[in-house]
Coordinates of C-alpha atoms in Angstrom, one line a residue:
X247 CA 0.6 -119.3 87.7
X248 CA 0.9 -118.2 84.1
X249 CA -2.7 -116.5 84.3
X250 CA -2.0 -114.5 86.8
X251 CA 1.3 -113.0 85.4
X252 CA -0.5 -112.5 82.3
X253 CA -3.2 -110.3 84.2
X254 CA -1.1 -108.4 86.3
X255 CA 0.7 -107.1 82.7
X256 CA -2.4 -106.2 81.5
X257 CA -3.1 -104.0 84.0
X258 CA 0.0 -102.4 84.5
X259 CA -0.1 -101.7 80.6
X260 CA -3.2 -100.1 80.6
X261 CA -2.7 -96.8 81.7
X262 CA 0.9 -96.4 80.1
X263 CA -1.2 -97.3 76.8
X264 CA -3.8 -94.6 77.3
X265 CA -1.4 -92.0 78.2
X266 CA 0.5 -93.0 75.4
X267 CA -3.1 -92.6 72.9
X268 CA -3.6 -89.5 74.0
X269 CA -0.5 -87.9 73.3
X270 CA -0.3 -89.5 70.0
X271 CA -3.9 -88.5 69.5
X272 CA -2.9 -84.6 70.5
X273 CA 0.0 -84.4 68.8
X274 CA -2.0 -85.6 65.6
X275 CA -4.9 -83.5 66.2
X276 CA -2.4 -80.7 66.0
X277 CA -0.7 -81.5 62.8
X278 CA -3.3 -81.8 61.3
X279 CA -5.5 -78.9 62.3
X280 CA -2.8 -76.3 62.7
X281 CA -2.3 -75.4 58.9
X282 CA -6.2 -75.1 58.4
X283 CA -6.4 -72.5 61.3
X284 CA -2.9 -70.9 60.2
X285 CA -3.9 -70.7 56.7
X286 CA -7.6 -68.9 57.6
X287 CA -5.9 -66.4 59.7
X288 CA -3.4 -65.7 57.0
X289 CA -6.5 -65.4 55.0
X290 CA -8.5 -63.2 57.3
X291 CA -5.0 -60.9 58.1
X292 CA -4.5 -60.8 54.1
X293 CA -8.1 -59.8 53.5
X294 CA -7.9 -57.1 56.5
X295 CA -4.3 -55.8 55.3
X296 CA -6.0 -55.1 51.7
X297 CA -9.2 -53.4 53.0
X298 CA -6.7 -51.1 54.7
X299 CA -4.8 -50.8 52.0
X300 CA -7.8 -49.8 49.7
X301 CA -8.4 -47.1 52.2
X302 CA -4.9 -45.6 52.3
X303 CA -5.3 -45.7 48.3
X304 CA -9.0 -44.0 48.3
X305 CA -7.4 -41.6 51.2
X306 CA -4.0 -41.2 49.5
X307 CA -6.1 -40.2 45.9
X308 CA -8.6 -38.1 47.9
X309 CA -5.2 -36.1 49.0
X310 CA -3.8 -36.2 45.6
X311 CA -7.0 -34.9 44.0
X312 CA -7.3 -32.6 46.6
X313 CA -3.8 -31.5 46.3
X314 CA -4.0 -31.1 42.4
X315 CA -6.9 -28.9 42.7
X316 CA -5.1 -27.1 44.9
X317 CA -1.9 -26.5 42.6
X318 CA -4.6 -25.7 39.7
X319 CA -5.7 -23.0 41.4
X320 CA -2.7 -22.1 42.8
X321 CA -1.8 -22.0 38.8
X322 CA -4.5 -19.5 37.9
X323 CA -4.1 -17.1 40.6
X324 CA -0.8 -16.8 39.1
X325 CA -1.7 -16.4 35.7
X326 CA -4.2 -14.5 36.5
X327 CA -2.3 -12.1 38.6
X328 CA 0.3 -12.1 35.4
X329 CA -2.3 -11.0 33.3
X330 CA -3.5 -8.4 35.4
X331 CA 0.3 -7.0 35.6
X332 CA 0.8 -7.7 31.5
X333 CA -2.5 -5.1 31.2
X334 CA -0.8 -2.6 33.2
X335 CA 2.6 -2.7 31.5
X336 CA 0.8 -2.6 28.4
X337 CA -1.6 0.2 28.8
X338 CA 1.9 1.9 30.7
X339 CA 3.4 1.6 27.3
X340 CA 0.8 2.6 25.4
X341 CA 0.6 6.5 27.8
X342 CA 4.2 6.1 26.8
X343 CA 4.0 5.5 23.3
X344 CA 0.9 8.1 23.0
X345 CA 3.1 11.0 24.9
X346 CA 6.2 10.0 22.7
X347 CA 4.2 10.7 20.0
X348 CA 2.7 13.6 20.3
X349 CA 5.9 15.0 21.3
X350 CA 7.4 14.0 18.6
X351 CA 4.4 15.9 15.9
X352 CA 5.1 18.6 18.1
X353 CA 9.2 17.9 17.1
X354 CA 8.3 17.2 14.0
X355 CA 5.7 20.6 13.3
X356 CA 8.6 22.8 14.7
X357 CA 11.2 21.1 12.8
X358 CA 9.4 21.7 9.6
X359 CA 8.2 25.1 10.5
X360 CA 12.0 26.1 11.7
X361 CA 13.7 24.5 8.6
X362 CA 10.8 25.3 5.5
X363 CA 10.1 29.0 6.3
X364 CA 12.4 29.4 3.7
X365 CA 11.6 26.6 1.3
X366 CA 7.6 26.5 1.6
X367 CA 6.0 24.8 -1.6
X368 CA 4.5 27.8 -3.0
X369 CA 0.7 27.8 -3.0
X370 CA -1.1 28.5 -7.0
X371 CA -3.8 27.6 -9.0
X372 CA -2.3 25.2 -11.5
X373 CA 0.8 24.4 -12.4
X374 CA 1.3 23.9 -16.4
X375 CA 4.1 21.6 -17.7
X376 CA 5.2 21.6 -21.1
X377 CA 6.7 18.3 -22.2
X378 CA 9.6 19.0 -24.4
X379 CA 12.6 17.1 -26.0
X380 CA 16.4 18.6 -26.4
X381 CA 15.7 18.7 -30.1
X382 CA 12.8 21.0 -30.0
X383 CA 14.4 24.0 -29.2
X384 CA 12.6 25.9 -31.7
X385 CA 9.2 24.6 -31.3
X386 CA 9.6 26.1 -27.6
X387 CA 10.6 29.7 -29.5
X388 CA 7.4 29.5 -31.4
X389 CA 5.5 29.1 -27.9
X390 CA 7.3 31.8 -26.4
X391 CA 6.4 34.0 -29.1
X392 CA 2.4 33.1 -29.1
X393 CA 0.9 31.9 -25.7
X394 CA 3.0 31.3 -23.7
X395 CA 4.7 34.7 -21.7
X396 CA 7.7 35.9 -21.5
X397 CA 9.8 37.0 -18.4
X398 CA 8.6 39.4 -16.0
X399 CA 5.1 38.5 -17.6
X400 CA 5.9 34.6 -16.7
X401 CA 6.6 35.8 -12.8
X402 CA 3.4 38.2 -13.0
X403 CA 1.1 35.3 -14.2
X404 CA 3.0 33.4 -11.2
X405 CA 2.7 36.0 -8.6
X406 CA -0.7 37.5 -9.3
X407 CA -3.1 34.9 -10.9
X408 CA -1.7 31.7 -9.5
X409 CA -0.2 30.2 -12.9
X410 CA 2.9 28.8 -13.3
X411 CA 3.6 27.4 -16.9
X412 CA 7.4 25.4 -17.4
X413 CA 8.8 23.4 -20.0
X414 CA 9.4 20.1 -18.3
X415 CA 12.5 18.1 -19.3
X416 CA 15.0 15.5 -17.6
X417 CA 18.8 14.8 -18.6
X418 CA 21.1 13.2 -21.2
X419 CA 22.3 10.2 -20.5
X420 CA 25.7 11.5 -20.3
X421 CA 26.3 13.7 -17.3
X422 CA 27.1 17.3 -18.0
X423 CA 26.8 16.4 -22.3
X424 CA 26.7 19.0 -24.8
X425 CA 22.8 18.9 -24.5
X426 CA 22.3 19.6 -21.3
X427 CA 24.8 22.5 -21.2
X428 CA 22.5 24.0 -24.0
X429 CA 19.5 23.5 -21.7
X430 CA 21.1 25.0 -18.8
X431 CA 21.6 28.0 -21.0
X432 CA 18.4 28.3 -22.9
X433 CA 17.3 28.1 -18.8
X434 CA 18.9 30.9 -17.9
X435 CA 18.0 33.0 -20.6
X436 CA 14.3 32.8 -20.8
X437 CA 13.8 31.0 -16.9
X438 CA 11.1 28.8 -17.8
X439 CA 12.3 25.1 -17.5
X440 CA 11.4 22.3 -14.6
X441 CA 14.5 20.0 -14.7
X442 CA 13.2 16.7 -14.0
X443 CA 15.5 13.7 -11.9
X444 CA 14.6 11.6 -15.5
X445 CA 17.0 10.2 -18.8
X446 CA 15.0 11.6 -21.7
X447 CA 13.7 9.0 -23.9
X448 CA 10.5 8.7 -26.5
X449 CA 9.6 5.6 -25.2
X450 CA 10.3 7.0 -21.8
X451 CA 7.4 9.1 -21.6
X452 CA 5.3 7.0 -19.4
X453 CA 7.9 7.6 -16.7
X454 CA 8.7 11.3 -17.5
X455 CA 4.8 11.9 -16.7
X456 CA 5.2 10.1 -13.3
X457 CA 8.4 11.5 -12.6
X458 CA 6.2 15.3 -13.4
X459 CA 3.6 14.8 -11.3
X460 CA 5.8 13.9 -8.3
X461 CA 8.1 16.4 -8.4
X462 CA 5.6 19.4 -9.4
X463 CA 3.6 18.1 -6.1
X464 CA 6.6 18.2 -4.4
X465 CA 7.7 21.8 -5.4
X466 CA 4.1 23.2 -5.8
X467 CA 0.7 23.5 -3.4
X468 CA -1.7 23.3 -6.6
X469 CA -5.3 22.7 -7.2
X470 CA -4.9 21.8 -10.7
X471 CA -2.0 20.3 -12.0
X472 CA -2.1 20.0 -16.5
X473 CA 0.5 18.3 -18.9
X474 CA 1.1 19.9 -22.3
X475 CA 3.1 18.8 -25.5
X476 CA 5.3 21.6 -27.2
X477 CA 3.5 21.5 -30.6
X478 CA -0.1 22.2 -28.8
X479 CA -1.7 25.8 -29.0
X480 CA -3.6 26.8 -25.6
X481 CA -5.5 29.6 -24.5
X482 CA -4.6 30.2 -20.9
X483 CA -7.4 32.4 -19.9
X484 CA -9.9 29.7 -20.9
X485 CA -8.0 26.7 -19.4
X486 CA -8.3 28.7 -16.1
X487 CA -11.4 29.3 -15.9
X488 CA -12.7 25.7 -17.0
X489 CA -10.4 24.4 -14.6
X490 CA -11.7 26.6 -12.1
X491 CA -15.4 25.6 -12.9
X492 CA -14.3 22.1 -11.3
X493 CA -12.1 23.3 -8.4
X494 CA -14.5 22.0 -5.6
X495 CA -14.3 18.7 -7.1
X496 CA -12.4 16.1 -5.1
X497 CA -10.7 13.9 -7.7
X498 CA -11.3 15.3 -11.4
X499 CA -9.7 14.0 -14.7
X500 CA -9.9 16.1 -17.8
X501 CA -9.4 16.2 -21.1
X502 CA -10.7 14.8 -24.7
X503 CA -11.3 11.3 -23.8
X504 CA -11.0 8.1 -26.3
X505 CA -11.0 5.1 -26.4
X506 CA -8.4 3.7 -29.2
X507 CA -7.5 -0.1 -30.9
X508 CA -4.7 -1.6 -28.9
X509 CA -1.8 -2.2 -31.5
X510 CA -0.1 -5.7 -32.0
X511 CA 2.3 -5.1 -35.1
X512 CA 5.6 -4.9 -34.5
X513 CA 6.1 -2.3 -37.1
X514 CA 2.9 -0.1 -35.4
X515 CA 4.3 3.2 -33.9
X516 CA 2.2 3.0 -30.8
X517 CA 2.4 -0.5 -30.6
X518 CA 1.5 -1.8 -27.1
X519 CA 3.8 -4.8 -26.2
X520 CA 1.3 -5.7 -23.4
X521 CA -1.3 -6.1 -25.6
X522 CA -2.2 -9.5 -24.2
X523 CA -3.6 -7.5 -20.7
X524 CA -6.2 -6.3 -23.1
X525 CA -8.1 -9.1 -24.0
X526 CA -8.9 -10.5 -27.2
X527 CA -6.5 -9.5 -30.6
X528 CA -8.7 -6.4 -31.7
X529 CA -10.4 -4.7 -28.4
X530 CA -9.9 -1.2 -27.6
X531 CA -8.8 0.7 -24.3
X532 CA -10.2 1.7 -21.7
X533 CA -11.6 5.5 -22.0
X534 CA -8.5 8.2 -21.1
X535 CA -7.7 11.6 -22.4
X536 CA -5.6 11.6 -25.0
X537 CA -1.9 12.9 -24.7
X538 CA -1.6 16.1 -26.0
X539 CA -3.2 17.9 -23.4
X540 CA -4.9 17.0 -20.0
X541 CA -5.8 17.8 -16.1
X542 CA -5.6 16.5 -13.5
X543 CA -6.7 17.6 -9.7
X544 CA -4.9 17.5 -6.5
X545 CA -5.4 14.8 -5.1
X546 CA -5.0 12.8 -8.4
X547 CA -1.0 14.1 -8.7
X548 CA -0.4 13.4 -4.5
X549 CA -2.0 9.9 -4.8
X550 CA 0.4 9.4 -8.3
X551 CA 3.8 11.2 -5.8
X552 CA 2.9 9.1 -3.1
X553 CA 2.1 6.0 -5.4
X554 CA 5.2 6.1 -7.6
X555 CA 6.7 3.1 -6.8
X556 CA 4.1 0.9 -7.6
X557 CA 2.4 2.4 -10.7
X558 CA 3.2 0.4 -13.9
X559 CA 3.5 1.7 -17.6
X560 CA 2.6 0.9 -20.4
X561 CA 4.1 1.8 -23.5
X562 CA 2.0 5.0 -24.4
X563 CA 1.8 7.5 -22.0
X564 CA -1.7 8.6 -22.1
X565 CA -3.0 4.7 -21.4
X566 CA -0.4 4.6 -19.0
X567 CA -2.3 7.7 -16.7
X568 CA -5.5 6.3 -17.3
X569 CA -4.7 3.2 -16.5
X570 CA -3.8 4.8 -12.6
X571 CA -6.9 6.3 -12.1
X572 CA -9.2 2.5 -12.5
X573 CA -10.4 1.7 -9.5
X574 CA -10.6 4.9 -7.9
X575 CA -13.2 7.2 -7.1
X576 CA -12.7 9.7 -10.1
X577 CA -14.6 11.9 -12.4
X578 CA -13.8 12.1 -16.0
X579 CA -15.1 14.8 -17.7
X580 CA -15.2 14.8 -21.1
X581 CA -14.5 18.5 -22.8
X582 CA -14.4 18.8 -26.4
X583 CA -12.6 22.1 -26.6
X584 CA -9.7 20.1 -25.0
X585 CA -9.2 19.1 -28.6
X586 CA -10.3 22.1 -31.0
X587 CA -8.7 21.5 -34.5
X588 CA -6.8 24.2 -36.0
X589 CA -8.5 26.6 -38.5
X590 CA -11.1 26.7 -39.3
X591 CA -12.6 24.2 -36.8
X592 CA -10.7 26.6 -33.6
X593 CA -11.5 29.8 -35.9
X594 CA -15.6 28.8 -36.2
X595 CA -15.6 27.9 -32.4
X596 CA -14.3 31.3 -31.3
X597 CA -15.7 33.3 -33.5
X598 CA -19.3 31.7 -32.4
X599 CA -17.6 32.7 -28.8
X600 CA -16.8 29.1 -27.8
X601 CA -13.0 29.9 -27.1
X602 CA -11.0 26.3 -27.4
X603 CA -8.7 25.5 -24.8
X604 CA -6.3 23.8 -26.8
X605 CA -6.5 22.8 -30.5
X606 CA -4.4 20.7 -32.7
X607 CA -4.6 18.3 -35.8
X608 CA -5.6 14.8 -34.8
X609 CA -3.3 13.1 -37.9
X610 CA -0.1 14.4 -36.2
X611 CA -1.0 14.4 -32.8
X612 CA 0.1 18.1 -32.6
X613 CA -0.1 20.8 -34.8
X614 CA 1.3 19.6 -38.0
X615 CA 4.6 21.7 -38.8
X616 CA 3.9 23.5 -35.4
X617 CA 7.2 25.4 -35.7
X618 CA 5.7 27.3 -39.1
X619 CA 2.3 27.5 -38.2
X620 CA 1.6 28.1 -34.3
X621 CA 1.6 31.7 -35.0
X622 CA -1.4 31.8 -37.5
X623 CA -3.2 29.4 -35.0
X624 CA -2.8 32.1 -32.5
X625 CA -3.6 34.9 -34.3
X626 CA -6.7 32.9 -35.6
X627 CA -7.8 31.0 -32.6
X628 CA -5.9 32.9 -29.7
X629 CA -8.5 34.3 -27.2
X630 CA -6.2 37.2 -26.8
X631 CA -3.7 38.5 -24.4
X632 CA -5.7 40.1 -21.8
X633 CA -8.0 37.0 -21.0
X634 CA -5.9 35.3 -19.1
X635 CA -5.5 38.8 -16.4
X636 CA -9.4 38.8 -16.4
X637 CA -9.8 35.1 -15.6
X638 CA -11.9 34.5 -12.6
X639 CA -10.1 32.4 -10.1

């Protein structure tokens, strides 16, 4: 009996036990399969989201690039179209500018016209100035009674051959002193004085010969324009017509030229104090005319007016003037009978008809005693009173 119960368990067992396998077996076989597939779709969904996220970013800088390119050209259209409205402005201003001018010259012409048909600089030949101190009253009397004219013959000369001829002199250093007074009525007495904006000085000079210039080119339309010390004698007639001989130079510079040591010593009369700009202890000037007497040509006195400001000096007045014309397209010419000595050197020279323009004595850089002895310089070396009417100007 115990067989057969045995059997009949078995069989009933059976199937319950394969039903029972294969779910265990299913719900095994998806344990353990299920991450493995999960984890390669993850993969293949990761992989797929970054190609299409590569593609956004190659689409997304494809736009940007596209976009910039846009904006840059965007950019130079504008600036372009700036520039184009920056040339018109500009070339608006400059009709502008070029009317507002040319009205103005016109302004300005009949301004000057209106307001100097009254006060013209006077057009002449050369314009003579006679540098002169307070305390040389009488050397002036001694050229007032040789070659230089007098009164209505001072205008005449003026008037008729172009030739104006002033003593040139500045002011005290005291307004209204004693000195100028006297000045003021020597002045109007004899008419013949330039009053000069300048405080008289001997070792002013340099600036009393710039201050000249200006003002004589200011006051005068000259060709020629000619300083002058008051113990120098000068033949009028023959400074004319040398002058003259050069008037269709541009730029001409005359007079004796030389070419003197450049003091040190202290106790040296025409010591320069800027000796250094020289060179070496013992070198020599540059070539100028010396003081006494000298031309100079238009343009030479405008380009010293204009210049002023800026034009150094130097201690002595003749290396200060040369020393403005370095540099510049000027002709220096040489003439001896800028420099005649008195008699007999002047005397020979005319008598040999070689008039002298000017003579004087080298060793006093004037006539020595001018006061006492002009007059027998004239009478022995003067050319004569008519020869500066017959001058050929």
């Amino acid at each position: 009996m115990k067989p057969k119960v045995s059997k009949r368990l078995t069989l009933t067992w059976v199937p319950l036990l394969c039903i029972s396998c294969f779910f265990l077996g299913a719900i095994f076989t998806s344990r353990f399969r299920g991450p493995s597939s999960d984890s390669g779709g993850q993969l293949f969904l990761q992989h797929r989201r970054d190609q299409e996220l590569k593609i956004a970013s190659k689409d997304y800088a494809h736009e940007k690039k596209k976009s910039q390119e846009k904006d840059v050209m965007e950019e130079v259209l504008k600036t372009h179209k700036a520039i184009e409205s920056l040339d018109k402005s500009v070339s608006m201003l400059q009709r502008q500018l070029s009317r507002t001018q040319s009205s103005q010259k016109i302004v300005d012409v009949s301004t000057t016209n209106s307001s100097t048909k009254g006060n013209q600089r006077k057009k002449v030949f050369m314009v003579i100035g006679i540098n002169t101190a307070f305390s040389s009253r009488k050397r002036r009397d001694s050229l007032r009674e040789t070659w230089m004219p007098q009164g209505q013959k001072l205008e005449k000369l003026e008037k008729e051959k172009g030739i104006v001829v002033k003593f040139m002199i500045g002011h005290s250093s005291t307004p209204n002193s004693i000195l100028d007074k006297e000045i003021d009525s020597e002045d109007a007495q004899y008419k013949d004085f330039f009053r000069l904006d300048h405080v008289e000085g001997y070792y002013k000079l340099s600036a009393k010969t710039k201050i000249f210039f200006s003002s004589a080119v200011a006051k005068w339309d000259a060709e020629f324009y000619v300083k002058i010390d008051d113990d120098v004698h000068v033949n009028l007639g023959m400074l004319a017509s040398t002058l003259a001989s050069h008037r269709h130079k541009p730029r001409v510079y005359i007079g004796c030229m030389k070419s003197g040591p450049v003091l040190t010593k202290k106790t040296a009369k025409y010591r320069e104090p800027e000796f250094w700009k020289f060179g070496e202890e013992g070198n020599k000037y540059f070539r100028h005319a010396t003081g006494q007497i000298y031309a100079i040509s238009k343009d030479l006195a405008k380009y010293i007016s204009t210049n002023q400001p800026i034009l150094h000096k130097y201690a002595n007045e003749d290396v200060t003037l040369g020393s403005w014309f370095i540099g510049l397209e000027v002709e220096q010419i040489d003439d001896r009978n800028f420099c005649c000595g008195t008699p007999p050197d002047c005397e020979m020279k005319a008598e040999a008809g070689e008039v002298c323009v000017a003579s004087f004595d080298w060793k006093c850089s004037g006539i020595c005693k001018s006061v006492d002895r002009m007059w027998m310089v004239h009478a022995m070396c003067g050319e004569g009173n008519k020869a500066v009417w017959d001058a050929n100007l």
